[in-house]
Coordinates of C-alpha atoms in Angstrom, one line a residue:
X1 CA 0.0 0.0 0.1
X2 CA 2.9 2.4 1.0
X3 CA 4.6 1.6 -2.2
X4 CA 1.4 2.2 -4.4
X5 CA 1.3 5.7 -2.4
X6 CA 4.8 6.4 -3.1
X7 CA 4.6 5.6 -6.9
X8 CA 1.4 7.7 -7.0
X9 CA 3.1 10.8 -5.5
X10 CA 6.0 10.2 -7.9
X11 CA 3.9 10.2 -10.6
X12 CA 1.8 13.5 -9.4
X13 CA 5.5 15.2 -8.8
X14 CA 6.5 14.2 -12.7
X15 CA 3.4 15.5 -13.8
X16 CA 3.5 18.9 -11.8
X17 CA 7.4 19.3 -12.9
X18 CA 6.5 18.6 -16.6
X19 CA 3.6 21.0 -16.3
X20 CA 5.9 23.7 -14.9
X21 CA 8.5 23.2 -17.6
X22 CA 5.6 23.5 -20.3
X23 CA 4.4 26.6 -18.9
X24 CA 7.9 28.2 -18.5
X25 CA 8.5 27.5 -22.3
X26 CA 5.1 28.9 -23.3
X27 CA 5.9 32.0 -21.2
X28 CA 9.2 32.2 -23.2
X29 CA 7.5 31.9 -26.6
X30 CA 4.8 34.6 -25.5
X31 CA 7.4 36.7 -24.2
X32 CA 9.3 36.4 -27.5
X33 CA 6.4 37.5 -29.3
X34 CA 6.1 40.7 -27.5
X35 CA 9.6 41.4 -27.7
X36 CA 9.8 41.0 -31.3
X37 CA 6.4 43.0 -31.7
X38 CA 7.9 45.9 -29.8
X39 CA 11.1 45.9 -31.9
X40 CA 9.0 45.6 -35.2
X41 CA 6.5 48.4 -34.5
X42 CA 9.3 50.6 -33.3
X43 CA 11.9 50.4 -36.2
X44 CA 9.5 49.7 -39.3
X45 CA 9.3 52.1 -42.0
X46 CA 6.2 54.1 -41.7
X47 CA 6.4 55.4 -45.3
X48 CA 6.7 52.0 -46.8
X49 CA 3.8 50.7 -44.7
X50 CA 1.7 53.6 -45.9
X51 CA 2.6 52.8 -49.6
X52 CA 1.7 49.2 -48.9
X53 CA -1.5 50.3 -47.2
X54 CA -2.4 52.4 -50.4
X55 CA -1.8 49.5 -52.7
X56 CA -4.8 47.7 -50.9
X57 CA -2.6 45.6 -48.3
X58 CA -5.3 45.0 -45.4
X59 CA -2.7 44.1 -42.9
X60 CA -0.5 47.1 -43.8
X61 CA -3.7 49.3 -43.1
X62 CA -4.3 47.7 -39.8
X63 CA -0.6 48.3 -38.8
X64 CA -1.1 51.9 -39.9
X65 CA -4.0 52.3 -37.6
X66 CA -2.3 50.8 -34.8
X67 CA 0.6 53.1 -35.2
X68 CA -2.0 55.9 -34.9
X69 CA -2.6 54.5 -31.2
X70 CA 1.1 53.8 -30.6
X71 CA 0.8 54.4 -26.7
X72 CA -2.0 51.9 -26.3
X73 CA -0.3 49.4 -28.5
X74 CA 3.0 49.8 -26.3
X75 CA 1.3 49.6 -23.2
X76 CA -0.3 46.6 -24.0
X77 CA 3.0 44.8 -25.3
X78 CA 4.9 46.2 -22.2
X79 CA 2.1 44.7 -19.7
X80 CA 1.9 41.5 -21.5
X81 CA 5.6 41.0 -21.6
X82 CA 6.2 41.8 -17.9
X83 CA 3.3 39.5 -16.9
X84 CA 4.8 36.3 -18.7
X85 CA 8.4 37.2 -17.5
X86 CA 7.0 37.3 -13.9
X87 CA 5.0 34.2 -14.3
X88 CA 8.2 32.3 -15.9
X89 CA 10.3 33.6 -13.1
X90 CA 7.7 32.5 -10.4
X91 CA 7.4 28.9 -12.2
X92 CA 11.1 28.7 -12.6
X93 CA 11.5 29.4 -8.7
X94 CA 9.0 26.4 -7.9
X95 CA 10.9 24.0 -10.3
X96 CA 14.5 24.8 -9.1
X97 CA 13.3 24.5 -5.3
X98 CA 11.5 21.0 -5.9
X99 CA 14.9 20.1 -7.7
X100 CA 17.5 21.5 -5.6
X101 CA 15.8 22.6 -2.2
X102 CA 14.7 25.9 -0.7
X103 CA 18.5 27.0 0.0
X104 CA 19.7 26.6 -3.6
X105 CA 16.6 26.7 -5.9
X106 CA 15.9 30.4 -5.7
X107 CA 19.3 31.7 -6.8
X108 CA 19.6 28.8 -9.2
X109 CA 16.1 29.8 -10.6
X110 CA 17.2 33.4 -10.8
X111 CA 20.5 33.0 -13.0
X112 CA 18.5 30.4 -15.2
X113 CA 15.6 32.6 -15.8
X114 CA 17.7 35.7 -16.6
X115 CA 19.9 33.9 -19.3
X116 CA 16.8 32.3 -20.9
X117 CA 14.8 35.5 -20.9
X118 CA 17.7 37.6 -22.2
X119 CA 18.7 35.0 -24.9
X120 CA 15.2 33.6 -26.0
X121 CA 12.9 36.4 -25.0
X122 CA 14.8 39.5 -25.6
X123 CA 17.8 39.3 -27.9
X124 CA 16.8 36.8 -30.5
X125 CA 13.4 37.9 -31.0
X126 CA 14.3 41.5 -31.3
X127 CA 17.2 40.7 -33.7
X128 CA 15.1 38.6 -36.0
X129 CA 12.3 41.4 -35.9
X130 CA 14.6 44.0 -36.7
X131 CA 15.8 42.3 -40.0
X132 CA 12.3 42.7 -41.5
X133 CA 10.1 44.6 -39.1
X134 CA 7.4 45.7 -41.7
X135 CA 6.7 41.9 -42.5
X136 CA 6.8 40.9 -38.9
X137 CA 4.6 44.1 -37.9
X138 CA 1.7 42.7 -40.4
X139 CA 2.2 39.2 -39.1
X140 CA 1.5 40.1 -35.4
X141 CA -0.8 42.9 -35.9
X142 CA -4.0 40.9 -35.8
X143 CA -3.1 39.2 -32.5
X144 CA -2.0 42.6 -30.9
X145 CA -5.1 44.5 -32.2
X146 CA -7.3 41.8 -30.3
X147 CA -5.1 42.2 -27.2
X148 CA -5.3 46.0 -27.3
X149 CA -9.0 45.7 -27.2
X150 CA -8.8 43.4 -24.2
X151 CA -6.5 45.8 -22.2
X152 CA -8.7 48.8 -22.8
X153 CA -9.2 49.3 -19.0
X154 CA -5.2 49.0 -18.3
X155 CA -4.2 51.4 -21.1
X156 CA -6.9 53.8 -19.7
X157 CA -5.2 54.1 -16.5
X158 CA -1.9 54.1 -18.0
X159 CA -3.2 57.1 -20.2
X160 CA -4.2 58.8 -17.1
X161 CA -0.9 58.3 -15.4
X162 CA 1.0 59.8 -18.3
X163 CA -1.2 63.0 -18.3
X164 CA -0.3 63.1 -14.7
X165 CA 3.5 62.8 -15.4
X166 CA 3.1 65.2 -18.2
X167 CA 2.0 67.9 -15.9
X168 CA 4.6 67.2 -13.3
X169 CA 7.5 66.9 -15.8
X170 CA 7.1 69.7 -18.7
X171 CA 7.9 68.3 -22.2
X172 CA 9.7 70.3 -24.8
X173 CA 7.2 69.1 -27.3
X174 CA 7.8 67.3 -30.6
X175 CA 10.9 68.4 -32.4
X176 CA 11.0 68.7 -36.1
X177 CA 13.6 67.0 -38.0
X178 CA 16.5 69.4 -38.8
X179 CA 17.9 69.7 -42.3
X180 CA 21.4 68.1 -41.0
X181 CA 19.3 65.2 -39.6
X182 CA 17.8 64.8 -42.9
X183 CA 20.8 64.8 -45.0
X184 CA 22.2 62.3 -42.5
X185 CA 19.2 60.1 -43.2
X186 CA 20.0 60.6 -47.0
X187 CA 23.5 59.4 -46.4
X188 CA 22.6 56.0 -44.6
X189 CA 19.8 55.3 -47.3
X190 CA 22.6 55.8 -49.8
X191 CA 25.0 53.7 -48.1
X192 CA 22.2 51.2 -47.9
X193 CA 21.8 51.0 -51.6
X194 CA 18.2 52.1 -51.6
X195 CA 19.3 55.1 -53.8
X196 CA 22.2 55.5 -56.0
X197 CA 24.9 58.5 -55.4
X198 CA 23.2 60.6 -58.4
X199 CA 19.6 60.3 -56.8
X200 CA 21.2 61.2 -53.5
X201 CA 23.0 64.3 -54.9
X202 CA 19.8 65.4 -56.3
X203 CA 17.9 65.4 -53.2
X204 CA 20.8 66.9 -51.2
X205 CA 20.6 70.0 -53.7
X206 CA 16.8 70.2 -53.5
X207 CA 17.1 70.4 -49.7
X208 CA 19.8 72.9 -50.0
X209 CA 18.0 75.0 -52.8
X210 CA 15.7 76.8 -50.3
X211 CA 18.8 78.4 -48.6
X212 CA 20.3 80.1 -51.7
X213 CA 19.8 83.6 -52.4
X214 CA 20.1 85.3 -56.0
X215 CA 23.5 86.7 -55.1
X216 CA 24.8 83.1 -54.9
X217 CA 24.1 82.4 -58.5
X218 CA 23.8 85.4 -60.5
X219 CA 26.0 86.4 -63.3
X220 CA 27.8 89.5 -62.2
X221 CA 27.2 92.8 -63.4
X222 CA 30.5 93.1 -65.5
X223 CA 29.6 89.8 -67.4
X224 CA 26.1 90.9 -68.5
X225 CA 25.8 91.0 -72.1
X226 CA 23.2 93.7 -73.1
X227 CA 22.0 96.0 -75.7
X228 CA 21.1 99.7 -76.1
X229 CA 18.0 101.2 -77.1
X230 CA 20.3 103.5 -79.1
X231 CA 21.9 100.7 -81.1
X232 CA 21.2 100.1 -84.8
X233 CA 19.6 96.8 -86.1
X234 CA 23.0 95.7 -87.4
X235 CA 24.6 96.3 -84.1
X236 CA 22.0 94.2 -82.3
X237 CA 22.3 91.4 -84.7
X238 CA 26.0 91.2 -84.0
X239 CA 25.5 91.1 -80.5
X240 CA 23.0 88.2 -80.7
X241 CA 25.3 86.3 -83.3
X242 CA 28.4 86.8 -81.1
X243 CA 27.0 86.1 -77.4
X244 CA 24.8 83.0 -78.9
X245 CA 22.1 84.2 -76.2
X246 CA 18.4 84.1 -77.6
X247 CA 17.4 86.7 -75.1
X248 CA 19.2 89.9 -74.3
X249 CA 18.6 92.6 -71.5
X250 CA 17.6 96.0 -73.0
X251 CA 19.1 99.1 -71.2
X252 CA 18.5 102.9 -71.8
X253 CA 21.9 104.4 -71.2
X254 CA 23.7 102.0 -68.9
X255 CA 23.0 98.5 -67.3
X256 CA 21.4 100.4 -64.4
X257 CA 18.5 101.3 -66.2
X258 CA 17.4 97.9 -67.8
X259 CA 13.9 98.2 -68.9
X260 CA 13.0 95.0 -70.8
X261 CA 14.2 91.7 -72.6
X262 CA 14.7 91.5 -76.0
X263 CA 13.9 87.8 -77.5
X264 CA 15.9 86.9 -80.6
X265 CA 13.0 85.8 -82.5
X266 CA 10.9 88.9 -81.8
X267 CA 13.9 91.0 -83.0
X268 CA 14.1 89.1 -86.3
X269 CA 10.4 88.9 -86.8
X270 CA 9.4 92.6 -85.8
X271 CA 12.4 94.7 -85.5
X272 CA 15.0 93.6 -88.1
X273 CA 12.6 94.7 -91.2
X274 CA 11.5 98.2 -89.5
X275 CA 8.3 97.3 -88.5
X276 CA 8.7 98.1 -84.6
X277 CA 11.3 99.3 -82.2
X278 CA 13.2 97.3 -79.7
X279 CA 11.3 99.1 -76.7
X280 CA 8.0 98.1 -78.2
X281 CA 8.6 94.4 -78.7
X282 CA 11.0 93.9 -75.4
X283 CA 9.2 92.1 -72.8
X284 CA 8.8 93.6 -69.1
X285 CA 11.9 93.0 -67.0
X286 CA 11.7 91.3 -63.7
X287 CA 13.9 92.9 -60.9
X288 CA 14.8 90.9 -57.7
X289 CA 16.8 91.8 -54.6
X290 CA 20.0 90.3 -54.7
X291 CA 19.0 88.6 -51.2
X292 CA 15.9 87.2 -52.6
X293 CA 15.6 83.5 -52.2
X294 CA 15.8 81.7 -55.4
X295 CA 13.1 79.3 -54.8
X296 CA 10.7 82.4 -54.4
X297 CA 12.2 84.0 -57.6
X298 CA 11.6 80.5 -59.6
X299 CA 7.8 81.0 -58.8
X300 CA 7.6 84.6 -59.8
X301 CA 9.4 83.5 -63.1
X302 CA 7.0 80.8 -63.8
X303 CA 4.0 83.0 -63.0
X304 CA 5.3 85.8 -65.3
X305 CA 6.4 83.2 -68.0
X306 CA 9.8 84.8 -68.0
X307 CA 13.3 83.2 -68.3
X308 CA 15.5 86.1 -67.0
X309 CA 15.6 88.5 -64.0
X310 CA 17.9 91.4 -63.0
X311 CA 19.3 91.4 -59.6
X312 CA 19.6 94.9 -58.0
X313 CA 20.9 96.0 -54.6
X314 CA 19.4 98.6 -52.1
X315 CA 20.1 101.6 -54.3
X316 CA 18.4 100.1 -57.3
X317 CA 21.8 99.5 -59.2
X318 CA 22.2 96.3 -61.2
X319 CA 24.6 93.8 -59.5
X320 CA 23.8 90.7 -61.8
X321 CA 21.5 88.6 -63.9
X322 CA 19.8 85.4 -63.1
X323 CA 18.0 83.0 -65.6
X324 CA 15.7 80.2 -65.0
X325 CA 18.4 77.9 -66.3
X326 CA 20.7 79.1 -63.3
X327 CA 18.3 78.2 -60.9
X328 CA 17.4 74.9 -62.0
X329 CA 21.2 74.0 -62.3
X330 CA 21.4 74.2 -58.6
X331 CA 19.3 71.1 -58.5
X332 CA 20.0 69.3 -61.4
X333 CA 23.6 70.3 -62.1
X334 CA 24.9 72.1 -65.1
X335 CA 23.0 72.0 -68.3
X336 CA 24.9 72.3 -71.5
X337 CA 23.3 72.7 -74.9
X338 CA 24.8 71.8 -78.2
X339 CA 26.4 75.2 -78.8
X340 CA 28.0 75.6 -75.3
X341 CA 31.2 74.4 -74.1
X342 CA 31.8 73.0 -70.7
X343 CA 33.8 75.4 -68.5
X344 CA 34.8 74.0 -65.1
X345 CA 35.7 76.7 -62.3
X346 CA 38.0 74.3 -60.6
X347 CA 40.6 72.1 -62.8
X348 CA 43.0 69.8 -61.0
X349 CA 46.4 69.7 -62.6
X350 CA 48.9 66.9 -63.0
X351 CA 50.7 68.0 -60.2
X352 CA 47.8 68.2 -57.8
X353 CA 47.4 71.8 -57.6
X354 CA 44.3 73.7 -59.2
X355 CA 43.6 76.2 -61.7
X356 CA 40.7 78.2 -60.4
X357 CA 38.4 80.9 -62.2
X358 CA 38.2 84.1 -60.3
X359 CA 34.4 84.0 -60.7
X360 CA 34.4 80.4 -58.8
X361 CA 32.1 80.7 -55.6
X362 CA 34.6 80.8 -52.9
X363 CA 32.7 78.6 -50.4
X364 CA 32.3 75.9 -53.0
X365 CA 36.2 76.0 -53.7
X366 CA 36.9 75.5 -49.9
X367 CA 34.5 72.7 -50.0
X368 CA 36.0 71.1 -52.9
X369 CA 39.3 71.3 -51.2
X370 CA 37.6 69.5 -47.9
X371 CA 37.3 72.6 -45.8
X372 CA 34.3 74.0 -44.4
X373 CA 34.2 77.7 -44.3
X374 CA 32.0 80.6 -44.6
X375 CA 33.1 84.2 -46.2
X376 CA 31.5 87.4 -46.6
X377 CA 32.5 87.1 -50.1
X378 CA 30.9 85.2 -53.0
X379 CA 33.8 84.9 -55.6
X380 CA 37.5 84.0 -55.4
X381 CA 38.4 87.5 -56.8
X382 CA 36.5 89.1 -53.8
X383 CA 38.1 87.0 -51.4
X384 CA 41.6 87.7 -52.8
X385 CA 40.7 91.7 -53.0
X386 CA 40.0 91.4 -49.3
X387 CA 43.1 89.3 -48.5
X388 CA 45.5 91.4 -50.8
X389 CA 43.9 94.8 -50.1
X390 CA 43.7 95.9 -53.7
X391 CA 42.7 94.5 -57.0
X392 CA 44.5 91.5 -57.8
X393 CA 47.2 91.7 -60.5
X394 CA 48.9 89.0 -62.7
X395 CA 51.9 87.8 -60.5
X396 CA 50.2 88.6 -57.0
X397 CA 50.9 85.8 -54.5
X398 CA 49.8 85.1 -50.9
X399 CA 49.8 82.4 -48.4
X400 CA 46.5 82.2 -46.7
X401 CA 44.3 79.4 -45.0
X402 CA 47.1 76.7 -45.6
X403 CA 47.0 77.6 -49.4
X404 CA 49.7 79.0 -51.7
X405 CA 47.4 81.2 -54.0
X406 CA 49.1 83.0 -57.2
X407 CA 47.1 85.2 -59.7
X408 CA 47.7 83.9 -63.1
X409 CA 45.5 86.2 -65.3
X410 CA 43.9 89.6 -64.4
X411 CA 42.3 92.4 -66.7
X412 CA 43.3 94.9 -64.3
X413 CA 39.8 95.2 -62.6
X414 CA 39.7 91.7 -61.3
X415 CA 41.2 88.2 -61.0
X416 CA 40.4 86.1 -64.0
X417 CA 42.4 82.9 -63.0
X418 CA 44.4 81.7 -60.0
X419 CA 46.4 78.8 -59.3
X420 CA 46.2 77.4 -55.8
X421 CA 48.3 74.4 -54.2
X422 CA 48.0 73.1 -50.6
X423 CA 50.8 74.6 -48.7
X424 CA 53.6 72.1 -47.9
X425 CA 52.3 69.7 -50.6

């Protein structure tokens, strides 16, 4: 009789032990589910999910809806995960006490549960979910959606607690993504292979586009090719032929009094044969402050159906000319037609030095040389005028900013070309 009772108790003990082990395994599976869900929803690409939802993916739509109530979702995941981890710890303690006794059981259970939870309940599932977060989020969304509804009372209480905390601890509010952060994201996406270098460059140009002013891109006053209302038709025709431009500014006296833009086709069709005067067929000129943003100027040119604007300073004097092509080139790069010859402002010579045009943007030059620096001047010529304290002349040389700079060509009014080499190289 005693033997039968012993066997019966032994079977009950084994049954209880097996049941405990099954519960622990079940807790680990559920813990892994919650951990992977948390990782997938926190690291998924919302834009990608939104795109899939717009294409009719019902699970993607569900994920998108759940993201709109992320606080409730996160509360459900954290509460569920903590409950199963505590239950796992409790059952493991019971199991190890039965195996090792009350003295050693709790300590052994703590060590075992910590290792098991870290490996199988946290690290492994989160690593797997991070590899394809969108896919895993859509897989777990239906189950989590049901659990969120079941946990409504709990989430309500946590919502009240969160409001209380927000009143006690003042938040700085949501911070918008800065331009620098956005550029960093683009670098990461480009390195990941999602976009190529050309696409990345195009996006960066579009982002920096809004910061540029008219003075950053205009053709300087001294390089403006224009015609006067006092010129003969033959002289105007010569300017069109020699310049190769299809549109020319028209001034009355000097370039400070530009009052129109003459189109080549209008000149040959209406002016050349004496039908009308130049001032009668010239299009109205658009004047823009040299500090105007080029994005705003582009809109103005589009609305006016014009291609050229004249940049003026605070005194109303002409300081430069901007075309729609100049503006667009800031986004897409240089645009050359079949009659133009590429003219690079910075040319790398065989010995590693550089030949630079005097009209080259000085900040772009330093960026090309791997140096970030801001100047109060736009061109290399303006920078050299400040450094030398005079109009640069051919042969002038100076060492500045770690560079040996020599003026190789000047027209007496400005440096047209300079030679630059890194000091010490």
